PDB file of C-alpha atoms in Angstrom:
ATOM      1  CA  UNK A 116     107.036  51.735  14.689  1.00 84.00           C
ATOM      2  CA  UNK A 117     107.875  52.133  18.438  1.00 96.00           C
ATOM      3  CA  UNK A 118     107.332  49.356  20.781  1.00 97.00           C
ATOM      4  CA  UNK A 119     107.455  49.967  24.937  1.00 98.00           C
ATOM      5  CA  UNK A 120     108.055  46.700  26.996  1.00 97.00           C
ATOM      6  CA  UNK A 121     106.855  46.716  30.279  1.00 97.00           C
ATOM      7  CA  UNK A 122     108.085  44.511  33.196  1.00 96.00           C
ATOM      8  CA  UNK A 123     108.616  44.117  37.219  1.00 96.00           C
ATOM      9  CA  UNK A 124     105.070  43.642  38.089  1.00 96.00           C
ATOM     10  CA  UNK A 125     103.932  40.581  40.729  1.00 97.00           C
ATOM     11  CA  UNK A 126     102.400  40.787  44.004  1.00 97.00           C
ATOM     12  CA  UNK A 127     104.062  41.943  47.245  1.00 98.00           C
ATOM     13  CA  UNK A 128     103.417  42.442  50.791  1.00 97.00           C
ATOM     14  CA  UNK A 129     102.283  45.865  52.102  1.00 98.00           C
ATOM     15  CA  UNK A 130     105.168  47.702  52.972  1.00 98.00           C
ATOM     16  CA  UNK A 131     107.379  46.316  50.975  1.00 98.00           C
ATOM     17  CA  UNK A 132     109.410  47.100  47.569  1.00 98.00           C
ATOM     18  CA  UNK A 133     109.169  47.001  43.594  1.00 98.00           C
ATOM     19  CA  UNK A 134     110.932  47.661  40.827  1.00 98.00           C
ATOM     20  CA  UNK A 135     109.184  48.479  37.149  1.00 98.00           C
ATOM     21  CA  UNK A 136     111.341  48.947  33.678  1.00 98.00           C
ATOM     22  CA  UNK A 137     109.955  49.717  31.001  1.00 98.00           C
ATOM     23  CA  UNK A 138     112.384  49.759  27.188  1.00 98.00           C
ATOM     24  CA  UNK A 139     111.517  51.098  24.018  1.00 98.00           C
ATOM     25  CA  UNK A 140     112.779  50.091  20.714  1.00 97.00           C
ATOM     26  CA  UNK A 141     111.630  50.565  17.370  1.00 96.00           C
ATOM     27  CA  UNK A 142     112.121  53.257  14.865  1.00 93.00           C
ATOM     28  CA  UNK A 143     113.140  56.066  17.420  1.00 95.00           C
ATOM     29  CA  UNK A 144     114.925  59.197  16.363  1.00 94.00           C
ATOM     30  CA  UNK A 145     114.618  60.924  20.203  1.00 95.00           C
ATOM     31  CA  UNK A 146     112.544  59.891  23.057  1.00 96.00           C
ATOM     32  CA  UNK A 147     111.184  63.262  25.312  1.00 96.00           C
ATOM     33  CA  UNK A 148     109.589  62.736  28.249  1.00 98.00           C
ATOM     34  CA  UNK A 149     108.610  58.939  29.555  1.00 98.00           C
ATOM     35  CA  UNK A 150     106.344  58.392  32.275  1.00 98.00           C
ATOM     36  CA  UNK A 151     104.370  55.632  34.224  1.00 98.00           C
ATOM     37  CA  UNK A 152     100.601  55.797  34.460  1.00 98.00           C
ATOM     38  CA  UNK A 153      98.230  53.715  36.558  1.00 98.00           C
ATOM     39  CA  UNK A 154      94.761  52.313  36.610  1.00 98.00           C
ATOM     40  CA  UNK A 155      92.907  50.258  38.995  1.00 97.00           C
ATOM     41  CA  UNK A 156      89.592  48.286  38.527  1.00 91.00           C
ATOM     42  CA  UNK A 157      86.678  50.583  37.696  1.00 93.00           C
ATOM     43  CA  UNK A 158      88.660  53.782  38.181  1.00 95.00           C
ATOM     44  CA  UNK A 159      90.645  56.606  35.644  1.00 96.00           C
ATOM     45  CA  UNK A 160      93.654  55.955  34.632  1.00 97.00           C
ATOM     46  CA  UNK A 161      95.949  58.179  36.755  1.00 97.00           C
ATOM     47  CA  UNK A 162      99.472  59.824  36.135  1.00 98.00           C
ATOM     48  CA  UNK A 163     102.379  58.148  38.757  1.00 98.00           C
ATOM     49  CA  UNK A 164     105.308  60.489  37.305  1.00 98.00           C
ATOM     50  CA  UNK A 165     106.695  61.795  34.657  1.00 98.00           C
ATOM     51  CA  UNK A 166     110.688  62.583  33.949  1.00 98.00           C
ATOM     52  CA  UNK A 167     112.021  64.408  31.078  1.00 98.00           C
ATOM     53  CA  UNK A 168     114.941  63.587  29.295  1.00 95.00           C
ATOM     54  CA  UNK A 169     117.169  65.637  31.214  1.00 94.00           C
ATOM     55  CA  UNK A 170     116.040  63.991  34.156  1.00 95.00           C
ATOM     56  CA  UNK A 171     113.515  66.490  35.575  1.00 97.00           C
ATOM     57  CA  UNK A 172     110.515  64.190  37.518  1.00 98.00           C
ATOM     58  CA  UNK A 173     107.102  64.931  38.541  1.00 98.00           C
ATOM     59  CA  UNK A 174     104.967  62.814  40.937  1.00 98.00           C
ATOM     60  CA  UNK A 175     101.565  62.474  41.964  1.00 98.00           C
ATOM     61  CA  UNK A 176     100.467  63.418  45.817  1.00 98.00           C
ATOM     62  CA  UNK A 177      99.784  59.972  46.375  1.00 97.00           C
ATOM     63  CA  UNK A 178     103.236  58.488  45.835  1.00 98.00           C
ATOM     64  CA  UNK A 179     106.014  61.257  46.486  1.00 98.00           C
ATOM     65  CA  UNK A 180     108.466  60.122  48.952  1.00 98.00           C
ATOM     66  CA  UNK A 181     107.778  56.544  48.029  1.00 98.00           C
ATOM     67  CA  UNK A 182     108.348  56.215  44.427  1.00 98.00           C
ATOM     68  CA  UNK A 183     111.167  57.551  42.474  1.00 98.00           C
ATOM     69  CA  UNK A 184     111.201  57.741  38.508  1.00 98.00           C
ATOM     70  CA  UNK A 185     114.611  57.343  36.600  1.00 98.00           C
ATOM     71  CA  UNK A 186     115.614  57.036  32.836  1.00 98.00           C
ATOM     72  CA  UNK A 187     118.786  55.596  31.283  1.00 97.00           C
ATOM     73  CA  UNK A 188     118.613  56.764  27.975  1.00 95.00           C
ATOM     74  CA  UNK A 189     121.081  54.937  26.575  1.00 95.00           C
ATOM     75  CA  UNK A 190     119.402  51.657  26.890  1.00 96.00           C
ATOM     76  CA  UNK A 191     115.878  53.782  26.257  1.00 97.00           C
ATOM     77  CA  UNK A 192     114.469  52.499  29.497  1.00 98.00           C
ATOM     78  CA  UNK A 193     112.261  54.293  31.933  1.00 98.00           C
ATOM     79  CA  UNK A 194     112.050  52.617  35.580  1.00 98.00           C
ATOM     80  CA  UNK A 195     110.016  53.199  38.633  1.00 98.00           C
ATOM     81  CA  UNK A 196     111.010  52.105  41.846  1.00 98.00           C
ATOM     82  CA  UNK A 197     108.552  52.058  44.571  1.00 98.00           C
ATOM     83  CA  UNK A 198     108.638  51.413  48.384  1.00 98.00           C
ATOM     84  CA  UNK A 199     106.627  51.964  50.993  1.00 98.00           C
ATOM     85  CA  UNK A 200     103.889  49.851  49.113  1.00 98.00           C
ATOM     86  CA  UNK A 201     100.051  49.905  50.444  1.00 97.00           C
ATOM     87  CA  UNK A 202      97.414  48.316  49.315  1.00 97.00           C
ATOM     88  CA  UNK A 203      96.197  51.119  47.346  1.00 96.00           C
ATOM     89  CA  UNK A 204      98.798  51.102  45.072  1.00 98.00           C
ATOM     90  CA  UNK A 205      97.121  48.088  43.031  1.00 98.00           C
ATOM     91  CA  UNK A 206      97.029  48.579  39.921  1.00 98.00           C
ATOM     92  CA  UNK A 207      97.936  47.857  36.391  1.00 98.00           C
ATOM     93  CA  UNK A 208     100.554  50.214  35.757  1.00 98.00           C
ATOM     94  CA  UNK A 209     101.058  51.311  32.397  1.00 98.00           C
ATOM     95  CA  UNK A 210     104.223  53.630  30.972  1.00 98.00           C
ATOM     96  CA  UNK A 211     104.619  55.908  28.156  1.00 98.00           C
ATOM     97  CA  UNK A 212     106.823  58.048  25.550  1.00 98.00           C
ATOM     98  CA  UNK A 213     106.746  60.769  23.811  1.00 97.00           C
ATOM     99  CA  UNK A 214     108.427  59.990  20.718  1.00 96.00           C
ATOM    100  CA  UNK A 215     110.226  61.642  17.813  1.00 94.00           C
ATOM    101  CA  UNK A 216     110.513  59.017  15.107  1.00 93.00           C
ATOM    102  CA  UNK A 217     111.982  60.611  11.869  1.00 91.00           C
ATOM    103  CA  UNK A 218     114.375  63.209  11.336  1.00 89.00           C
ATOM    104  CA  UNK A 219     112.089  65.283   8.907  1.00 88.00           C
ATOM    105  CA  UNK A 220     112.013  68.927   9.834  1.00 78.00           C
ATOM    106  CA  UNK A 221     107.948  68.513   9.387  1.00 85.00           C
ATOM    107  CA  UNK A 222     107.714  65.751  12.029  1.00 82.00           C
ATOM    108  CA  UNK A 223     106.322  66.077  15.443  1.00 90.00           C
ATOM    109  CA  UNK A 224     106.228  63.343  18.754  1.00 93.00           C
ATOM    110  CA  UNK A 225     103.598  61.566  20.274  1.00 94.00           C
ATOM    111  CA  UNK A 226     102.933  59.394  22.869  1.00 96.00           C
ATOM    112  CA  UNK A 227     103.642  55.285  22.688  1.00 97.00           C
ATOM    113  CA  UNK A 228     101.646  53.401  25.366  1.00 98.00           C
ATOM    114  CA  UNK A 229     103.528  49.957  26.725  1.00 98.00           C
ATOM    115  CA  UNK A 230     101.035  46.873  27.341  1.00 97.00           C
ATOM    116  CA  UNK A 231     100.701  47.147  30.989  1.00 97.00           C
ATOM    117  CA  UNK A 232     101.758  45.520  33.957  1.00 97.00           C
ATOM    118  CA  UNK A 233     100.254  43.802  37.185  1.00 98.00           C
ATOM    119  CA  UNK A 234     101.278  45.397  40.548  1.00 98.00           C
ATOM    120  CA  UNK A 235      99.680  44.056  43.490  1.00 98.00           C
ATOM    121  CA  UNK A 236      99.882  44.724  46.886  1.00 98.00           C
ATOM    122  CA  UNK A 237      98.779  42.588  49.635  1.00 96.00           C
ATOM    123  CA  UNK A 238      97.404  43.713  53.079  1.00 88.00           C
TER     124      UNK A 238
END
């Protein structure tokens, strides 16, 4: 019922900048939090950050400072913009919602997962 679509991955040099967006559509009665995760070949997935819909972020140690999470939640779209990039940072980088979709007094949220996208960063 809810689909996220991911996109803003590619390659770029270390150092430099990159911009993910992420929308969700489907049958969506309120989005809560939205978040980007991350996972690199042969490790965990990771959390990046987190915001909630009022706008409240989290981050990992890793990238505070360098990446900042937003939301417009009119066009249901979660972005991360990151600078600063090292090589590290590879990874396919994944985001997620926690979605409401019915207006039922008995229904809860869960989280949707988007397909994933590329981000690599060259040394």
């Amino acid at each position: 019922q809810v689909q996220l679509v991911e996109s803003g991955g590619g390659l770029v040099q270390t150092g430099g900048s990159l911009t993910l967006s992420c929308a969700a559509s489907g049958s969506i009665f309120r989005i809560n939090d939205m978040g980007w995760y991350r996972q690199a070949p042969g490790k965990q997935r990771e959390l990046v950050a987190r915001i909630t819909s009022g706008g409240n972020a989290n981050y990992a140690d890793s990238v505070k400072g360098r990446f900042t999470i937003s939301r417009d939640n009119t066009k249901r779209t979660v972005y991360l913009q990151m600078n600063s990039l090292k090589p590290e940072d590879t990874a396919v980088y994944y985001c997620t919602a926690d979605v409401r979709t019915s207006s039922s007094l008995f229904a809860g949220s869960r989280d949707y997962w988007g397909q994933g996208t590329q981000v690599t960063i060259s040394s």
